[in-house]
Coordinates of C-alpha atoms (C1' of nucleotides) in Angstrom, one line a residue:
Chain A
M1 CA 11.1 -26.4 -51.9
I2 CA 7.9 -24.8 -50.1
Q3 CA 4.5 -26.2 -50.3
N4 CA 1.5 -24.5 -49.5
L5 CA 0.1 -25.6 -46.0
N6 CA -2.5 -28.8 -46.1
E7 CA -5.8 -28.7 -44.4
H8 CA -5.1 -29.3 -41.0
E9 CA -2.1 -27.3 -40.8
R10 CA -4.3 -24.4 -42.2
E11 CA -6.8 -24.4 -39.9
K12 CA -4.2 -25.1 -36.4
L13 CA -2.4 -21.4 -37.6
M14 CA -5.5 -20.1 -38.4
A15 CA -7.3 -21.2 -35.0
S16 CA -3.8 -19.9 -32.9
L17 CA -3.7 -16.9 -34.6
N18 CA -7.1 -16.1 -34.0
K19 CA -6.6 -16.7 -30.7
G20 CA -4.4 -13.9 -30.1
G21 CA -6.9 -11.5 -31.8
Q22 CA -4.8 -11.7 -34.9
K23 CA -5.7 -12.8 -38.8
L24 CA -4.0 -15.2 -41.3
T25 CA -3.1 -13.8 -44.0
P26 CA -1.4 -14.5 -47.4
Q27 CA 2.2 -13.5 -46.1
R28 CA 1.4 -15.2 -42.8
E29 CA 0.5 -18.2 -44.6
A30 CA 3.5 -18.1 -46.8
V31 CA 6.5 -17.7 -43.5
F32 CA 4.7 -20.5 -41.5
S33 CA 4.7 -22.6 -44.7
V34 CA 8.3 -21.9 -44.6
L35 CA 8.8 -22.9 -41.4
I36 CA 7.1 -26.1 -41.3
S37 CA 8.6 -27.2 -44.6
K38 CA 12.1 -27.6 -43.5
R39 CA 12.7 -27.6 -39.6
D40 CA 16.4 -27.0 -40.3
H41 CA 16.2 -23.9 -37.6
P42 CA 16.3 -20.8 -40.1
T43 CA 17.4 -17.2 -39.3
V44 CA 15.1 -14.3 -40.1
D45 CA 17.2 -13.9 -43.4
E46 CA 17.1 -17.6 -44.2
V47 CA 13.5 -17.4 -43.9
F48 CA 13.1 -14.2 -46.0
Q49 CA 15.0 -15.4 -48.8
R50 CA 12.5 -18.8 -49.0
A51 CA 9.8 -17.0 -48.6
R52 CA 10.1 -14.8 -51.4
E53 CA 10.7 -18.0 -53.7
T54 CA 6.8 -18.0 -53.5
M55 CA 6.1 -14.4 -52.7
P56 CA 8.3 -12.1 -54.4
G57 CA 7.4 -9.0 -53.5
M58 CA 7.2 -10.0 -49.4
S59 CA 9.5 -7.7 -47.2
L60 CA 11.9 -8.2 -44.5
A61 CA 9.7 -6.1 -42.0
T62 CA 7.1 -8.3 -43.0
V63 CA 9.0 -11.4 -42.1
Y64 CA 9.8 -9.5 -38.5
N65 CA 6.6 -9.2 -37.8
C66 CA 4.9 -12.4 -38.8
L67 CA 7.5 -14.3 -36.9
E68 CA 7.1 -12.2 -34.0
T69 CA 3.5 -12.5 -34.1
F70 CA 3.8 -16.7 -34.3
V71 CA 5.8 -16.6 -31.5
A72 CA 3.2 -14.4 -29.4
C73 CA 0.7 -16.8 -29.9
G74 CA 2.7 -19.5 -29.1
L75 CA 3.4 -21.0 -32.8
V76 CA 6.9 -21.3 -33.1
R77 CA 10.3 -20.7 -30.7
Q78 CA 12.6 -18.5 -31.0
V79 CA 16.3 -19.7 -30.8
N80 CA 19.3 -18.0 -29.4
H81 CA 23.0 -18.7 -29.6
E82 CA 24.9 -16.2 -28.2
R83 CA 24.5 -13.2 -30.1
E84 CA 24.1 -14.8 -33.2
P85 CA 21.4 -14.2 -35.3
T86 CA 17.8 -15.5 -33.9
R87 CA 16.7 -18.6 -35.5
Y88 CA 12.7 -19.7 -35.4
C89 CA 11.5 -23.5 -34.8
P90 CA 8.4 -25.0 -34.8
N91 CA 8.8 -27.6 -32.4
L92 CA 6.7 -27.1 -29.5
A93 CA 7.2 -29.9 -27.7
P94 CA 9.7 -29.5 -24.7
H95 CA 13.1 -30.3 -26.0
A96 CA 17.1 -28.5 -26.0
H97 CA 19.3 -27.4 -28.8
F98 CA 22.6 -28.4 -29.8
R99 CA 24.5 -26.2 -31.8
D100 CA 26.9 -27.8 -33.7
Q101 CA 30.7 -25.9 -33.5
A102 CA 31.5 -26.7 -37.2
T103 CA 28.6 -26.0 -39.2
G104 CA 26.3 -23.9 -36.9
R105 CA 23.2 -26.3 -37.5
V106 CA 21.1 -26.6 -35.1
H107 CA 19.6 -30.1 -33.5
D108 CA 16.6 -30.0 -31.3
I109 CA 17.0 -32.6 -28.5
E110 CA 14.2 -34.3 -27.0
L111 CA 13.8 -33.8 -23.2
P112 CA 12.6 -36.3 -21.2
P113 CA 10.1 -35.0 -18.5
E114 CA 12.0 -36.8 -15.6
V115 CA 14.8 -34.1 -16.9
L116 CA 12.8 -31.4 -17.3
N117 CA 12.0 -31.9 -13.8
S118 CA 15.0 -32.5 -12.2
L119 CA 16.2 -29.4 -13.6
R120 CA 13.3 -27.6 -12.2
S121 CA 14.3 -28.6 -8.8
I122 CA 17.2 -26.5 -8.7
L123 CA 15.7 -23.6 -8.5
P124 CA 15.6 -21.8 -5.0
P125 CA 12.3 -21.2 -3.3
G126 CA 11.2 -17.7 -4.5
F127 CA 12.2 -18.8 -7.8
N128 CA 9.5 -19.1 -10.8
S129 CA 10.5 -19.9 -14.0
E130 CA 8.5 -20.2 -16.9
V131 CA 10.8 -20.4 -19.8
I132 CA 13.9 -23.1 -19.6
E133 CA 16.4 -22.6 -22.5
I134 CA 19.4 -25.5 -22.9
S135 CA 21.4 -25.2 -25.0
F136 CA 24.4 -27.2 -26.0
H137 CA 27.7 -26.6 -27.9
G138 CA 30.2 -28.8 -29.7
Q139 CA 30.9 -31.4 -32.1
A140 CA 28.2 -33.4 -33.9
S141 CA 29.2 -36.3 -35.8
T142 CA 26.2 -37.2 -37.5
T143 CA 26.1 -34.5 -40.6
E144 CA 23.0 -34.8 -41.6
P145 CA 19.9 -33.1 -39.8
P146 CA 17.6 -35.6 -38.0
P147 CA 14.6 -35.9 -40.6
H148 CA 11.5 -34.2 -39.1
A149 CA 8.1 -33.5 -41.1
Chain B
M1 CA 33.4 0.9 -4.8
I2 CA 36.4 -1.0 -6.8
Q3 CA 39.1 -2.2 -4.4
N4 CA 42.4 -3.2 -6.5
L5 CA 42.9 -7.0 -6.5
N6 CA 44.7 -9.0 -3.8
E7 CA 47.7 -10.5 -3.7
H8 CA 46.2 -14.0 -3.9
E9 CA 43.8 -12.4 -7.3
R10 CA 46.2 -10.7 -8.9
E11 CA 48.2 -13.8 -8.6
K12 CA 45.6 -16.2 -10.1
L13 CA 44.7 -13.6 -12.4
M14 CA 48.6 -13.5 -13.8
A15 CA 48.7 -17.2 -14.1
S16 CA 45.5 -17.4 -16.1
L17 CA 46.7 -14.6 -18.4
N18 CA 50.4 -15.9 -18.9
K19 CA 49.2 -19.6 -19.5
G20 CA 47.2 -18.3 -22.3
G21 CA 49.9 -16.2 -23.5
Q22 CA 48.8 -12.8 -22.7
K23 CA 50.1 -10.3 -20.3
L24 CA 48.9 -8.9 -17.3
T25 CA 47.9 -5.1 -17.7
P26 CA 46.9 -2.0 -15.7
Q27 CA 43.9 -2.2 -17.9
R28 CA 43.2 -5.6 -17.8
E29 CA 43.6 -5.5 -14.0
A30 CA 41.2 -2.6 -13.3
V31 CA 38.7 -4.4 -15.8
F32 CA 38.8 -8.0 -13.5
S33 CA 39.0 -6.1 -10.8
V34 CA 35.3 -4.7 -11.8
L35 CA 34.2 -7.9 -12.6
I36 CA 34.4 -9.5 -8.9
S37 CA 34.0 -6.8 -7.2
K38 CA 30.6 -6.7 -7.4
R39 CA 29.1 -10.1 -9.4
D40 CA 26.2 -8.3 -10.9
H41 CA 26.8 -10.0 -14.4
P42 CA 27.2 -6.4 -15.4
T43 CA 27.1 -5.9 -19.3
V44 CA 30.2 -4.6 -21.3
D45 CA 28.7 -0.8 -20.5
E46 CA 28.2 -1.3 -16.8
V47 CA 31.8 -2.5 -16.9
F48 CA 33.1 0.4 -18.8
Q49 CA 31.1 2.6 -16.6
R50 CA 32.6 1.0 -13.6
A51 CA 36.2 1.0 -14.6
R52 CA 36.2 4.4 -15.7
E53 CA 36.0 5.3 -11.8
T54 CA 39.4 3.9 -11.3
M55 CA 40.8 4.2 -14.6
P56 CA 39.0 7.1 -16.3
G57 CA 41.0 7.4 -20.0
M58 CA 40.0 3.3 -20.4
S59 CA 38.2 3.1 -24.1
L60 CA 35.3 0.8 -24.7
A61 CA 37.2 -1.1 -27.5
T62 CA 39.9 -2.1 -24.3
V63 CA 36.7 -3.3 -22.1
Y64 CA 35.9 -5.5 -25.0
N65 CA 39.4 -6.5 -25.6
C66 CA 39.7 -7.3 -21.9
L67 CA 36.8 -9.4 -21.5
E68 CA 37.5 -11.6 -24.7
T69 CA 40.8 -12.1 -23.6
F70 CA 39.3 -13.2 -20.0
V71 CA 37.1 -15.7 -21.9
A72 CA 39.5 -16.8 -23.8
C73 CA 41.4 -17.5 -20.9
G74 CA 38.6 -19.5 -18.9
L75 CA 38.7 -16.4 -16.3
V76 CA 35.1 -15.0 -16.9
R77 CA 32.3 -16.6 -18.8
Q78 CA 29.7 -15.0 -21.1
V79 CA 26.3 -14.9 -20.3
N80 CA 23.5 -14.5 -22.8
H81 CA 20.0 -14.0 -22.7
E82 CA 17.7 -13.8 -26.0
R83 CA 19.8 -10.8 -27.7
E84 CA 20.4 -8.3 -25.0
P85 CA 23.5 -7.2 -24.6
T86 CA 26.0 -9.4 -23.2
R87 CA 26.9 -9.8 -19.5
Y88 CA 30.0 -11.6 -17.7
C89 CA 30.2 -13.7 -15.0
P90 CA 33.4 -14.1 -13.0
N91 CA 31.7 -17.5 -11.6
L92 CA 33.2 -20.6 -12.8
A93 CA 31.4 -23.2 -10.7
P94 CA 29.3 -25.0 -12.6
H95 CA 26.0 -23.1 -12.7
A96 CA 22.6 -22.0 -14.5
H97 CA 21.5 -18.6 -15.0
F98 CA 17.8 -17.5 -13.9
R99 CA 17.0 -14.1 -15.2
D100 CA 14.1 -12.1 -13.4
Q101 CA 12.0 -10.8 -15.7
A102 CA 10.9 -7.9 -13.9
T103 CA 14.2 -6.5 -13.1
G104 CA 16.6 -8.4 -15.6
R105 CA 18.9 -8.7 -12.8
V106 CA 21.3 -12.1 -13.4
H107 CA 21.2 -14.8 -10.4
D108 CA 23.3 -17.9 -10.4
I109 CA 21.9 -21.2 -9.7
E110 CA 23.8 -23.7 -8.6
L111 CA 23.9 -27.0 -10.7
P112 CA 24.1 -30.1 -8.8
P113 CA 26.7 -32.7 -10.5
E114 CA 23.7 -35.4 -11.0
V115 CA 21.3 -32.6 -12.4
L116 CA 24.5 -32.1 -15.1
N117 CA 25.0 -35.6 -15.7
S118 CA 21.4 -36.1 -16.6
L119 CA 21.6 -33.3 -18.7
R120 CA 24.2 -34.9 -20.4
S121 CA 22.2 -37.9 -20.9
I122 CA 20.2 -37.2 -23.0
L123 CA 22.6 -36.1 -25.8
P124 CA 22.3 -39.0 -28.5
P125 CA 25.4 -41.0 -29.8
G126 CA 27.6 -38.6 -32.0
F127 CA 27.0 -35.3 -30.0
N128 CA 29.9 -34.5 -28.2
S129 CA 29.5 -30.9 -26.4
E130 CA 31.8 -29.3 -24.2
V131 CA 29.2 -26.5 -23.3
I132 CA 25.8 -26.5 -21.5
E133 CA 24.2 -23.7 -21.0
I134 CA 20.9 -23.2 -18.9
S135 CA 18.8 -20.3 -18.7
F136 CA 15.5 -19.7 -16.7
H137 CA 13.5 -16.9 -17.1
G138 CA 10.8 -15.7 -14.7
Q139 CA 9.9 -13.7 -11.9
A140 CA 11.9 -13.9 -8.3
S141 CA 10.5 -13.0 -5.4
T142 CA 13.9 -12.2 -3.9
T143 CA 14.7 -8.5 -4.1
E144 CA 18.3 -8.6 -3.4
P145 CA 21.0 -10.0 -5.4
P146 CA 22.5 -13.1 -3.4
P147 CA 25.7 -12.3 -1.7
H148 CA 28.9 -13.2 -3.5
A149 CA 32.3 -12.4 -2.4
Chain C
dC1 C1' -22.5 1.4 -53.3
dT2 C1' -19.2 5.1 -50.9
dA3 C1' -16.4 6.4 -46.7
dA4 C1' -14.3 5.5 -42.6
dT5 C1' -12.0 2.4 -40.4
dC6 C1' -8.1 -0.6 -38.9
dA7 C1' -4.7 -4.1 -39.2
dG8 C1' -1.5 -5.6 -41.8
dT9 C1' 2.8 -4.5 -45.2
dT10 C1' 6.2 -2.4 -46.9
dG11 C1' 10.7 0.1 -47.7
dG12 C1' 13.4 2.9 -45.9
dA13 C1' 16.0 5.3 -41.9
dA14 C1' 17.2 5.0 -37.3
dT15 C1' 19.5 2.3 -33.7
dG16 C1' 22.4 0.1 -31.1
dA17 C1' 25.8 -4.0 -29.7
dT18 C1' 29.8 -5.3 -31.4
dT19 C1' 33.7 -5.3 -34.5
dC20 C1' 37.3 -3.6 -37.2
dC21 C1' 41.0 -0.7 -38.1
dA22 C1' 45.0 2.4 -38.3
dA23 C1' 47.7 5.1 -35.5
dG24 C1' 49.5 5.6 -31.1
dT25 C1' 52.1 3.5 -27.1
dT26 C1' 54.6 0.6 -23.8
dG27 C1' 57.8 -2.6 -22.2
dC28 C1' 61.2 -5.7 -23.4
dA29 C1' 65.3 -7.4 -26.2
dA30 C1' 68.8 -6.9 -29.4
Chain D
dT1 C1' 68.6 3.3 -29.0
dT2 C1' 66.6 0.6 -32.2
dG3 C1' 63.6 -2.5 -32.9
dC4 C1' 59.7 -5.4 -32.1
dA5 C1' 55.4 -7.4 -30.5
dA6 C1' 51.6 -6.7 -27.6
dC7 C1' 48.6 -3.7 -26.3
dT8 C1' 45.5 0.4 -26.2
dT9 C1' 42.7 4.0 -28.0
dG10 C1' 39.0 6.3 -31.1
dG11 C1' 36.8 6.6 -34.4
dA12 C1' 34.5 3.9 -38.3
dA13 C1' 31.9 0.0 -39.9
dT14 C1' 28.9 -3.4 -39.9
dC15 C1' 24.6 -6.1 -39.1
dA16 C1' 20.4 -7.7 -37.0
dT17 C1' 16.8 -5.7 -35.3
dT18 C1' 13.3 -2.1 -34.4
dC19 C1' 11.1 2.0 -36.2
dC20 C1' 8.6 4.8 -38.9
dA21 C1' 4.9 6.9 -42.0
dA22 C1' 2.9 5.8 -45.9
dC23 C1' 0.2 2.5 -48.6
dT24 C1' -2.7 -1.5 -48.9
dG25 C1' -7.1 -4.4 -48.6
dA26 C1' -10.8 -6.1 -46.6
dT27 C1' -15.0 -5.0 -43.5
dT28 C1' -18.3 -2.4 -41.3
dA29 C1' -21.4 2.0 -40.9
dG30 C1' -24.0 5.2 -43.2

DNA sequence: CTAATCAGTTGGAATGATTCCAAGTTGCAA
DNA sequence: TTGCAACTTGGAATCATTCCAACTGATTAG
């Protein structure tokens, strides 16, 4: 079930939006709430379905717009696996993704700084990377997703 | 310009196809030739355009089919960046990809075994990964793609 | 208190990569 | 030569995403 944002979360959301020159709207609040209520890397369509539970009139285009805005403001990350529908992730700490072959479920994998650094070190001179994406693909014996706030 | 496959290349292609229960056809030969003649990670459409130079009647569906077959036989790798058109890469050694923001060009980045191992080590118990994809995204000051066979 | 403006929202149409399908082709085997 | 099975082909269908023009709602200027 989707709760409303608490004070702290709403503040953080508004601050990030304002920093990017954007406003806090009811739709954006609803979409953001969906993302942090259940951090299971939902697709746009899943976000859409869940957001409609609290805001039945919302349109799919708005969900796309909101998510695009969040990405631009650095509030969430896009997660792509091959050409499957894009998923969204509110975990901003550096991490990799593991996609379970059997279920399609995506898990966050913590990425220690030294591993991140060893990765950066493989870039030859002249290559400057702002974004590194790491995704594993295989079988997870854990059936439950890792608990998240 | 696209050459025909040399003896060694054709043998390798046929062996891999046969191992996967597939046959060597003129279309598959043409598509494979495109991939190894210019290892610049072409999209399906680019492969299609180039293949038509030597085999004007070939259809786009066939290019899709051939590439799918090659992937299944382990002859080439798919390279996806966000939701852009899938690219194809005949480099089978473990490597990462760097996508140049400005040009869209994709470069292979060598992946030393120790870095690959440090990556594997971040997976918690219960997660077994067959495939690891690593992609960088940023600016490359080198304008020319690295020379390849 | 209006009017004007402007960002945001909406539904539906358009786009574009990919997949699907049914018909045609080819090479080999009985 | 007939039959079969794999492969190829063109076009239609799919589906995530983007685009667009009209609508809404809040804020500012007169």
